[in-house]
XYZ file of C-alpha atoms in Angstrom:
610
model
C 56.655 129.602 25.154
C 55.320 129.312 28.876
C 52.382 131.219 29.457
C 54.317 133.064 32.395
C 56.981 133.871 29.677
C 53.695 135.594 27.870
C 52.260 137.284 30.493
C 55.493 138.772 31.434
C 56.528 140.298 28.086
C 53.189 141.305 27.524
C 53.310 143.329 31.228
C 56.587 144.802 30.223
C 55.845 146.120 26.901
C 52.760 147.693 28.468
C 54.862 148.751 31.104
C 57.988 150.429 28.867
C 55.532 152.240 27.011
C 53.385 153.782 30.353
C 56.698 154.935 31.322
C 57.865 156.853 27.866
C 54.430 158.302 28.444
C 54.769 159.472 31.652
C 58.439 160.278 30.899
C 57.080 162.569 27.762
C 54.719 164.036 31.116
C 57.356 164.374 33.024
C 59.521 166.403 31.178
C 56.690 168.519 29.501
C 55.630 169.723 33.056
C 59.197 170.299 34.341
C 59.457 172.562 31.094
C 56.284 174.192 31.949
C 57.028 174.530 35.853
C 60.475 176.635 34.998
C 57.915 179.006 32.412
C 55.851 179.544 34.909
C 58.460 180.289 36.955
C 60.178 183.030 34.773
C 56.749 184.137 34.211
C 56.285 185.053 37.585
C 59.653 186.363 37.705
C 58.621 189.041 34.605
C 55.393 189.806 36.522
C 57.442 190.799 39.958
C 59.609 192.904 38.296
C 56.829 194.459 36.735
C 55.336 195.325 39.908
C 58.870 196.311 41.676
C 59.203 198.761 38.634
C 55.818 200.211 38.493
C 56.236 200.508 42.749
C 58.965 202.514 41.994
C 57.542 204.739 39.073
C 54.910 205.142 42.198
C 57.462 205.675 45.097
C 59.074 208.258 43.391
C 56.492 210.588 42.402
C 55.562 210.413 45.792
C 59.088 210.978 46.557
C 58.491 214.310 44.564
C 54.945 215.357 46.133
C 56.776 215.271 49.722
C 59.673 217.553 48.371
C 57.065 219.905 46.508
C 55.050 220.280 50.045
C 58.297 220.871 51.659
C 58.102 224.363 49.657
C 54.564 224.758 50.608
C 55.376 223.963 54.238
C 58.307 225.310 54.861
C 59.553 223.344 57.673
C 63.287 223.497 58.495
C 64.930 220.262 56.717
C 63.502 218.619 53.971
C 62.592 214.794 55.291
C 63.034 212.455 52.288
C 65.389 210.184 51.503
C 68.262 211.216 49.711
C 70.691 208.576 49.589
C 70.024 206.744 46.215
C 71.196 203.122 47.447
C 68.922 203.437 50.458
C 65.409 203.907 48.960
C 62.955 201.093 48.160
C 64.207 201.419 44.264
C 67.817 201.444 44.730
C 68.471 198.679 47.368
C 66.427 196.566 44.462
C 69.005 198.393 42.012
C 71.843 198.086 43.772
C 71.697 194.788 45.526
C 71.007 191.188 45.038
C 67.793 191.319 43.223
C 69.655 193.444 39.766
C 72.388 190.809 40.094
C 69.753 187.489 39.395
C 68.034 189.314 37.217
C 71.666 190.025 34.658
C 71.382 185.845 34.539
C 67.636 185.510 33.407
C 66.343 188.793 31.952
C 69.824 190.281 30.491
C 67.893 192.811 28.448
C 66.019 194.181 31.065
C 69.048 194.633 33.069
C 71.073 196.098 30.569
C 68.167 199.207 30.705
C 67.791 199.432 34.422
C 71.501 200.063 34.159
C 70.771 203.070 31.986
C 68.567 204.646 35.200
C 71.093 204.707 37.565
C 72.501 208.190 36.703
C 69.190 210.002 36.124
C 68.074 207.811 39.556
C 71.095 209.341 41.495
C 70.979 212.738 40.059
C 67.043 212.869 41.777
C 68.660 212.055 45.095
C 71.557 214.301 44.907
C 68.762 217.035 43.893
C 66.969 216.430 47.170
C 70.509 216.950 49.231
C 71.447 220.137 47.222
C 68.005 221.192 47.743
C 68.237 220.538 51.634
C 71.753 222.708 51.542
C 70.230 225.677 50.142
C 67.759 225.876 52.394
C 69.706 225.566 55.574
C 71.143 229.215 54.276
C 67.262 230.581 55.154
C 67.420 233.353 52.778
C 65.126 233.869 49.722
C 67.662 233.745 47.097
C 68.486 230.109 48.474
C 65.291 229.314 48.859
C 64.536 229.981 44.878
C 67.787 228.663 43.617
C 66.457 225.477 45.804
C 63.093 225.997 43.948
C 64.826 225.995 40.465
C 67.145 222.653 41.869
C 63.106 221.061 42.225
C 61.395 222.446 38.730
C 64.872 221.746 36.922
C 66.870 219.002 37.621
C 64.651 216.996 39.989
C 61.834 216.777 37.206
C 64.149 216.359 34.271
C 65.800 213.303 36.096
C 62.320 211.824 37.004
C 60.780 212.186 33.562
C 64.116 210.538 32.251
C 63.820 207.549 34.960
C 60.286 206.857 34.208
C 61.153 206.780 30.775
C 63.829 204.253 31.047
C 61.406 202.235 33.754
C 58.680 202.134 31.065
C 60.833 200.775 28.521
C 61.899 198.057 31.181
C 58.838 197.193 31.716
C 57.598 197.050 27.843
C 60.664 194.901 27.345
C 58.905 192.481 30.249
C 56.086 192.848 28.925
C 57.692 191.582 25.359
C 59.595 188.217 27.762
C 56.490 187.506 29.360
C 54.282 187.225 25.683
C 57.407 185.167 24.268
C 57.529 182.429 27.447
C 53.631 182.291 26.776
C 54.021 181.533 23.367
C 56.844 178.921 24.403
C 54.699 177.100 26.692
C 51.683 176.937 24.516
C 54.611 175.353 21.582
C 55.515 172.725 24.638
C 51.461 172.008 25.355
C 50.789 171.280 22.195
C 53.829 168.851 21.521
C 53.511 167.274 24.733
C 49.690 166.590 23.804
C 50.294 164.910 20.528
C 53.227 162.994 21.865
C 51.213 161.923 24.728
C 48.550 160.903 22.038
C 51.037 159.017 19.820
C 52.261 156.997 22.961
C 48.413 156.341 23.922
C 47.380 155.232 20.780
C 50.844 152.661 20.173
C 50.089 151.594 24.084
C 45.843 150.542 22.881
C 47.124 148.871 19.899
C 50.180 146.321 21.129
C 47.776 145.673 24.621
C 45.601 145.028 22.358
C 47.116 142.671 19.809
C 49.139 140.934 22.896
C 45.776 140.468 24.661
C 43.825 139.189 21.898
C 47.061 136.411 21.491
C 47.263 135.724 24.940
C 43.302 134.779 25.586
C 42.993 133.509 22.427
C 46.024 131.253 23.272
C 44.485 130.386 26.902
C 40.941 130.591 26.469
C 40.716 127.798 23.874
C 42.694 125.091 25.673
C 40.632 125.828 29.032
C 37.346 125.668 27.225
C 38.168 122.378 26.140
C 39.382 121.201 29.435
C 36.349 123.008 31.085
C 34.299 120.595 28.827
C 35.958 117.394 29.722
C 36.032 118.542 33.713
C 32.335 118.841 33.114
C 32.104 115.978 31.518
C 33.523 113.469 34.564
C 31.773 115.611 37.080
C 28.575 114.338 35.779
C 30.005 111.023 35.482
C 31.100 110.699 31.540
C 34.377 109.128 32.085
C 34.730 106.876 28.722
C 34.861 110.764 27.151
C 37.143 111.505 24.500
C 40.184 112.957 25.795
C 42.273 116.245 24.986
C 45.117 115.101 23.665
C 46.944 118.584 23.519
C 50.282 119.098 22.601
C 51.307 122.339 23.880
C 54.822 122.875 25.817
C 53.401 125.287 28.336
C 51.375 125.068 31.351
C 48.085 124.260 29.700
C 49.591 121.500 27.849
C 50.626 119.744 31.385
C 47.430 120.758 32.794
C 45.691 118.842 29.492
C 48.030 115.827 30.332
C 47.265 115.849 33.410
C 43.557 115.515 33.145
C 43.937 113.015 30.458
C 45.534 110.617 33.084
C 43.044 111.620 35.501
C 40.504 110.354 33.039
C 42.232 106.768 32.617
C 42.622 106.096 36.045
C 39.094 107.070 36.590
C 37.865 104.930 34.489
C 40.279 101.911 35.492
C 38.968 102.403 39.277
C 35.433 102.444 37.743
C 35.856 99.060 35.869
C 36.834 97.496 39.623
C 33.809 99.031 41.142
C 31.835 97.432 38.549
C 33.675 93.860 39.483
C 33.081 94.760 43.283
C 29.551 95.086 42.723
C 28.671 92.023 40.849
C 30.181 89.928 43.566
C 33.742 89.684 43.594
C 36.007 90.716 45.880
C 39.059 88.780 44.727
C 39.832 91.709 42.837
C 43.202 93.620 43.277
C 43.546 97.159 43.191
C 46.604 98.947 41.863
C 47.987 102.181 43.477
C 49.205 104.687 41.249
C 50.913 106.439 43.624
C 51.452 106.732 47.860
C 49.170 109.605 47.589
C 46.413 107.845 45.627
C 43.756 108.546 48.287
C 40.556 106.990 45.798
C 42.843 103.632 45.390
C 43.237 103.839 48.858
C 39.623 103.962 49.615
C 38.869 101.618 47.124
C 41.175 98.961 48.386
C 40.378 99.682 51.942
C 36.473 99.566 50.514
C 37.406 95.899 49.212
C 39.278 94.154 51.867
C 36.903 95.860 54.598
C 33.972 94.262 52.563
C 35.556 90.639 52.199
C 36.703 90.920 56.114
C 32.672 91.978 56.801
C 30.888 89.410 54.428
C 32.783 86.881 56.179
C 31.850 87.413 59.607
C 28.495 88.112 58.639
C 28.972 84.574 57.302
C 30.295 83.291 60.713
C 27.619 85.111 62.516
C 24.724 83.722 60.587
C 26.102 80.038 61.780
C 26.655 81.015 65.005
C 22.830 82.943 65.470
C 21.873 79.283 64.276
C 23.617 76.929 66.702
C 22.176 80.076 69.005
C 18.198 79.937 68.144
C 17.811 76.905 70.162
C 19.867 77.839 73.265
C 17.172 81.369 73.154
C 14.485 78.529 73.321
C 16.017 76.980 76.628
C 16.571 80.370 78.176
C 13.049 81.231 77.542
C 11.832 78.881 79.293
C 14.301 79.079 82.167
C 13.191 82.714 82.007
C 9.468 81.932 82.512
C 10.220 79.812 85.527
C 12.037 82.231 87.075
C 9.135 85.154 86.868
C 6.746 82.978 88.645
C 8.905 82.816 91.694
C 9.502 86.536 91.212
C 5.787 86.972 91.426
C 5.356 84.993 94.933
C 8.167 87.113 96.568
C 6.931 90.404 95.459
C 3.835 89.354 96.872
C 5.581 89.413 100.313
C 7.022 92.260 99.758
C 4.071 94.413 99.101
C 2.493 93.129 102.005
C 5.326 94.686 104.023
C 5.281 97.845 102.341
C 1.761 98.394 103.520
C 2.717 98.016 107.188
C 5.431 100.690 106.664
C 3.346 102.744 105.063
C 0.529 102.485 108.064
C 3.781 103.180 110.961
C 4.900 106.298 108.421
C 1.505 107.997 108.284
C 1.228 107.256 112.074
C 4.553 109.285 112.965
C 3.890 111.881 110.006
C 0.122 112.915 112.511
C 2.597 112.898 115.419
C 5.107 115.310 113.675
C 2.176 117.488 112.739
C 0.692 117.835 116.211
C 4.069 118.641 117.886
C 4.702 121.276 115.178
C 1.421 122.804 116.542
C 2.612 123.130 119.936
C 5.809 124.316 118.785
C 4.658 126.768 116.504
C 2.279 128.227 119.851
C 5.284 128.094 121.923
C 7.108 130.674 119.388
C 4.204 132.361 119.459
C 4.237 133.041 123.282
C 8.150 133.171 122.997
C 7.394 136.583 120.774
C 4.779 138.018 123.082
C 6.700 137.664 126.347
C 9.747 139.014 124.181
C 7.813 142.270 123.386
C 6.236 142.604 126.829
C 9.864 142.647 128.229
C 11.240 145.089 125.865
C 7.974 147.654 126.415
C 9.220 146.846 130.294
C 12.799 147.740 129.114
C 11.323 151.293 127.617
C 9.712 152.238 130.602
C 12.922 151.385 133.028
C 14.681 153.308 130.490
C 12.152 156.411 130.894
C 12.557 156.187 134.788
C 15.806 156.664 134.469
C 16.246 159.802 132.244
C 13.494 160.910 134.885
C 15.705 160.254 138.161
C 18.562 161.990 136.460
C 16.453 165.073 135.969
C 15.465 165.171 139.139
C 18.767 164.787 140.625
C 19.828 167.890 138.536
C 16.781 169.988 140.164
C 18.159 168.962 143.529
C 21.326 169.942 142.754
C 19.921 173.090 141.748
C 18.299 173.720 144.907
C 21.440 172.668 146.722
C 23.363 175.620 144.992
C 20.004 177.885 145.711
C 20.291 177.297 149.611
C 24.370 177.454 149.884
C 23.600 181.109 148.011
C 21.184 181.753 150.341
C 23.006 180.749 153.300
C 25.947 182.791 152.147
C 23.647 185.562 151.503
C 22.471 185.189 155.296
C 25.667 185.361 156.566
C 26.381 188.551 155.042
C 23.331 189.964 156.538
C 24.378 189.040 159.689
C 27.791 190.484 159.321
C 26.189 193.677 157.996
C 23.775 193.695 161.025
C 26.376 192.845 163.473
C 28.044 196.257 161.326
C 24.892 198.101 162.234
C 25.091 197.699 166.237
C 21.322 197.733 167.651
C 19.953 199.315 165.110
C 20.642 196.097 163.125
C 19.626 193.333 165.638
C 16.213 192.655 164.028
C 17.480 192.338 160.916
C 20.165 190.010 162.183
C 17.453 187.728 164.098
C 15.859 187.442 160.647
C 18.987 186.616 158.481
C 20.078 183.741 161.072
C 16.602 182.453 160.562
C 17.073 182.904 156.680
C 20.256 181.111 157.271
C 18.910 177.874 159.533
C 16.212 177.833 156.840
C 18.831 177.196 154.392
C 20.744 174.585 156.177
C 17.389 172.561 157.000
C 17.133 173.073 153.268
C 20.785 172.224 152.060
C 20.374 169.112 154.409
C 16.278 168.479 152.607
C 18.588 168.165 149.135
C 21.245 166.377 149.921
C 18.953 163.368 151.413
C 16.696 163.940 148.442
C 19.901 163.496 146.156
C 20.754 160.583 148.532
C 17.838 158.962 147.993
C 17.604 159.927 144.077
C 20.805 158.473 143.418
C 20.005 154.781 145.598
C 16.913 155.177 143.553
C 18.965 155.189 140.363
C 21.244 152.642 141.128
C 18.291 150.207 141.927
C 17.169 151.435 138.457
C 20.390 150.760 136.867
C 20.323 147.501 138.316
C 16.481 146.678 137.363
C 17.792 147.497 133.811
C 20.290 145.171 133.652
C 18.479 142.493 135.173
C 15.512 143.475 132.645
C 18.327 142.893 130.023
C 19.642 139.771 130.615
C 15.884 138.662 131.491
C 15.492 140.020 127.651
C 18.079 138.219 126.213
C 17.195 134.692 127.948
C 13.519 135.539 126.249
C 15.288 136.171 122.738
C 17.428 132.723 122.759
C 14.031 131.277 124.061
C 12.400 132.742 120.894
C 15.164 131.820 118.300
C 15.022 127.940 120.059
C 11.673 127.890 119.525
C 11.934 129.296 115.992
C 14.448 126.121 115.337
C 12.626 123.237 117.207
C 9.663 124.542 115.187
C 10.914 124.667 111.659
C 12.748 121.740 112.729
C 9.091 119.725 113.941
C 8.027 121.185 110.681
C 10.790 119.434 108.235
C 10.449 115.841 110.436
C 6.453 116.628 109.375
C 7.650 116.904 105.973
C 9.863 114.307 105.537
C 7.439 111.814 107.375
C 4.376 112.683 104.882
C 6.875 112.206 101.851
C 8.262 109.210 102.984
C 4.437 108.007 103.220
C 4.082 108.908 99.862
C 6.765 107.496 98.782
C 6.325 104.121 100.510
C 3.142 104.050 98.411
C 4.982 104.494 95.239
C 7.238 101.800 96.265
C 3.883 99.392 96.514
C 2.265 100.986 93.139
C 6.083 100.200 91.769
C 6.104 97.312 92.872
C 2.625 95.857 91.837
C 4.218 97.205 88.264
C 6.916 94.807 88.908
C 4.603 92.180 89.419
C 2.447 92.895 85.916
C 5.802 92.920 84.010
C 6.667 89.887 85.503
C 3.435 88.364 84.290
C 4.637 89.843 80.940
C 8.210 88.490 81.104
C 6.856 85.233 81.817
C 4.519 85.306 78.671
C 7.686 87.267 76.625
C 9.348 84.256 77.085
C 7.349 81.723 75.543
C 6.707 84.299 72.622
C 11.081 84.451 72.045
C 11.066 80.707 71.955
C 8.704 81.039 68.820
C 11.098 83.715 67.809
C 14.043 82.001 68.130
C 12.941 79.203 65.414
C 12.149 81.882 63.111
C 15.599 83.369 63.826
C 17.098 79.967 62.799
C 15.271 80.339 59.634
C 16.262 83.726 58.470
C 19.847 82.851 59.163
C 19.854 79.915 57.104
C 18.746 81.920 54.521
C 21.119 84.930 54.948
C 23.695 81.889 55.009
C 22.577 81.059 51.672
C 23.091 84.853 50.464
C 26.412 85.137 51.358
C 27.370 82.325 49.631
C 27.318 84.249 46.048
C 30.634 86.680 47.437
C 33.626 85.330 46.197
C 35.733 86.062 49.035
C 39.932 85.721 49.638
C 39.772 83.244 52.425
C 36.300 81.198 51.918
C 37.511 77.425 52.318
C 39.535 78.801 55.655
C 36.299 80.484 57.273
C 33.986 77.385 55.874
C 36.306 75.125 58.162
C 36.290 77.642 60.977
C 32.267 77.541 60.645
C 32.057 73.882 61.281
C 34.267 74.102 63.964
C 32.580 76.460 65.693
C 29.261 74.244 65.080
C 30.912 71.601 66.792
C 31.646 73.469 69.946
C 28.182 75.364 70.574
C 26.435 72.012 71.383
C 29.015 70.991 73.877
C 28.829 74.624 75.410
C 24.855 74.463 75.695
C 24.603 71.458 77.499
C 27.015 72.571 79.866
C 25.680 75.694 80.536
C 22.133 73.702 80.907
C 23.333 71.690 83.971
C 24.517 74.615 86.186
C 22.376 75.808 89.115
C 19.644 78.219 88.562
C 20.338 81.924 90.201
C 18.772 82.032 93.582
C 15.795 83.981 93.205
C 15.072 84.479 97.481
C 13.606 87.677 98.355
C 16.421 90.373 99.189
C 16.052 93.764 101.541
C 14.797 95.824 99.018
C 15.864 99.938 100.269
C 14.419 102.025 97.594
C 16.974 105.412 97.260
C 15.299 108.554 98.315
C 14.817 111.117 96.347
C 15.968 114.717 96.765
C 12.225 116.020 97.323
C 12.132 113.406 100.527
C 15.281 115.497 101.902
C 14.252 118.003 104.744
C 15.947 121.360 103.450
C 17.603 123.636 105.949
C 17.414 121.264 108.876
C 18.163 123.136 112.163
C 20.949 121.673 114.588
C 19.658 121.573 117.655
C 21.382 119.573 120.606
C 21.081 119.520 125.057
C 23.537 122.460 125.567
C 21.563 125.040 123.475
C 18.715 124.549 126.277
C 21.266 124.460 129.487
C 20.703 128.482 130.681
C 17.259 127.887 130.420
């Protein structure tokens, strides 16, 4: 059987018997819910009777202070369908309670009479007293003490019984539902204890059937993981999934051990060994076969490169000493060279002092740019102040302009007032044409003034533009001189680095020299090399001869072949021309620290308005 088969029959049982469990649950609370239910049914009739028992004696209390009042109608309610009792007795409630509680209904039925006969009291009681005599009023007395009294003790009679009989249903659903508790319990127990026992029989089967098997296969994975593949293997015969998974490891095993047995051939030398795939997606084979051929292709031209590094050792030999030629005419040019450098290097340091001394003058030339600039805008303050003070004073004039045309009106008046007065007013006329030529002379005094004060403002007006222009030609003269001197500045800068770095050119270049020296003394050193080189690959040569490769006899031939040719190829390369070694313009790059930073454009027509 498959283990999934197991597992899933196992599950179900399990399962079948949760649900007779919860089923048993299940119905044992829907039991219990509709108890409860009728319970609380008992308990609100209960109430409704014992509110009625209540309602009605209160009923009574109001009728008895109706006698003690004596007000003119008796206010109660005497229809017996209407009050709080009888719509419950005579309406819906009565009717659902003849389907549950028969018993009880078949008393309330018995209260109906004695329950109308207290009403109908009330309305006879209400008649006699609308008469408003005292014979009435005592018969309506006797109606009260009578039949109202004997109908109420009989209805609370009848209501006690109902609710004794309640009392009786609710005990009996009590005892029910204690009779449904306890069966549910031990039913609930029963299931339980049958559900512990087959989970765990079928759980003890299941492992037991699973656990063993994977132990042992645990043990043999363990076992090849640290390398133990000659193990012994399982060798189960079981039809489910552990029994493939067994048979599968088993074969896992074998070909382990077969690709271990070629790794064993591989490393004792021979890679003429073929390796067998067991299938397209056998990615060790793979490697292993990939492992092999990539070996044999290797070996071999490590094989053709030890023959060719020894037809090469000698040609090293020739180049050395080509090379060592060649660095003592390298030495004689740089020579030269350096002897150049120093000249440039005297010319740069001249023009770097040069640079320095102009950006002196520039740097006082900004400075008098900024004073004259500041000079010309106190100048510009002061025009401005003579200004405001002109236009005052062209107000005041115009003030006493208006003061003498007041005046000379004033005068005039006099005049005509005198002229009113006959000879009596002929002084007094002398004196207001005086006033009034007074006031002309000073009319005409004010308007030359404000002649005068307003040429004297236009001049102003113009002085201040002038003094404007005259401060903008200082301000371009100031941000010029601000850009030829940062500009003087940067050609300082770049003159002194380029000094320096014309020295490091000749300190480079005497390096150049040293290692040339060097190069010249490498080279003998590599010729010495190169017959030790011829050695060692003789020997590696020797080496690779134990591989037993696919191809050996082909490469061999290839080998001598390739013998044959490097000879002819030296002595060809021997007679060409040696590489001219003549000095060349040497232009060392500059550096980014030799690059003046912000440089100022500065051309003719920046200076043409000055």
């Amino acid at each position: 059987m498959k283990i999934k088969t197991r597992l899933y029959g196992a599950f179900l049982i399990v399962a079948i018997l949760v649900a007779f469990v919860g089923g048993i649950n299940l119905l044992m609370s829907e039991r219990r819910d509709v108890m409860v239910n009728r319970s609380n049914e008992i308990e609100n009739i209960q109430q409704a009777l014992i509110s009625a028992v209540a309602a009605h004696n209160i009923w009574v209390k109001n009728v008895y202070a109706f006698f003690v009042n004596k007000t003119d109608k008796l206010e109660v309610q005497i229809d017996s369908t209407k009050c709080q009792f009888g719509q419950f007795l005579y309406g819906d409630g009565l009717r659902h309670m003849s389907i549950l509680f028969p018993s009880i209904v078949s008393i309330l039925e018995r209260v109906k009479d004695p329950h109308t006969r207290i009403h109908n009291g009330a309305a006879a009681i209400n008649r006699l007293w609308q008469l408003n005599n005292e014979e009435s009023h005592n018969r309506a007395l006797a109606v009260l003490e009578s039949d109202i009294n004997q109908a109420l003790k009989e209805v609370t009679q009848i209501l006690d019984e109902a609710q004794n009989e309640a009392l009786q249903l609710d005990h009996q659903i009590v005892a029910d539902m204690a009779t449904n508790i306890a069966f549910a319990k031990k039913a609930t127990w029963s299931a339980i204890v049958v559900a512990f026992l087959c989970t765990a029989f079928l759980g003890f089967k299941i492992s037991r059937g699973i656990s063993i098997p994977l132990k042992k296969a645990s043990d043999l994975a363990e076992k090849i993981g640290c390398g133990d593949i000659s193990s012994e293997r399982l060798n189960l015969e079981l039809n489910d999934e552990i029994g493939q998974m067994a048979q599968a490891m088993d074969k896992m095993a074998d070909a382990l051990e077969t690709k271990s047995r070629l790794a064993e051939s591989v490393a004792d030398g021979d890679l003429t060994v073929e390796v067998e795939l067991v299938s397209s997606r056998d990615i060790l084979g793979i490697s292993l076969r990939t492992m092999v051929e990539s070996l044999s292709q290797f070996l071999g031209q490590v094989s053709e490169a030890a023959t060719q590094v020894e037809t090469s050792s000698s040609q090293i030999s020739d180049a050395s000493q080509a090379l060592s030629q060649g660095a003592t005419e390298s030495s004689a040019s740089l020579e030269e060279i350096s002897s150049s450098i120093t000249d440039i290097n005297c010319q740069t340091r001249a023009n770097a002092d040069n640079a320095a001394q102009a950006n002196q003058l520039a740097t006082q030339t900004r400075a008098a740019a900024e004073s004259g600039n500041s000079k010309m805008a106190d100048m510009m303050k002061a025009m401005d102040e003579i200004q405001q003070s002109s236009k005052g004073i062209a107000k005041i004039i115009k003030v006493i302009d208006d003061i003498a045309f007041q005046t000379n009106l004033l005068a005039l008046n006099a005049a005509v007032e005198a002229a009113r007065a006959g000879r009596q007013g002929k002084g007094f006329a002398v004196v207001a044409e005086e006033v009034r030529n007074l006031a002309g002379r000073s009319a005409r005094a004010a308007r030359e003034t404000a002649d005068m004060i307003a040429h004297s403002i236009s001049k102003v007006e113009a002085g201040t533009q002038l003094a404007k222009v005259t401060e903008d030609a200082l301000a371009g003269i100031k941000d010029s001189s601000v850009k030829v001197a940062d500009l003087v500045g940067e050609i300082a800068a770049a003159s002194r680095e380029q000094a320096v770095k014309i020295e490091q050119i000749g300190q480079g270049l005497g390096q150049i020299d040293i290692v040339t020296q060097q190069n010249s003394a490498s080279s003998e050193e590599t010729a010495a090399a190169a017959a030790d080189l011829l050695f060692q690959a003789k020997e590696l040569s020797g080496l690779l001869r134990q591989f037993h490769l696919h191809d050996s006899k082909n490469r061999q031939s290839r080998t001598r072949s390739a013998q044959e040719q490097r000879p002819a190829k030296a002595s060809a390369e021997s007679t060409l021309p040696a590489k001219n070694t003549t000095r060349k313009n040497l232009v060392p790059p500059r550096s980014a620290a030799a690059k003046p930073s912000n440089i100022i454009a500065l051309d003719d027509d920046e200076f043409g308005r000055y």
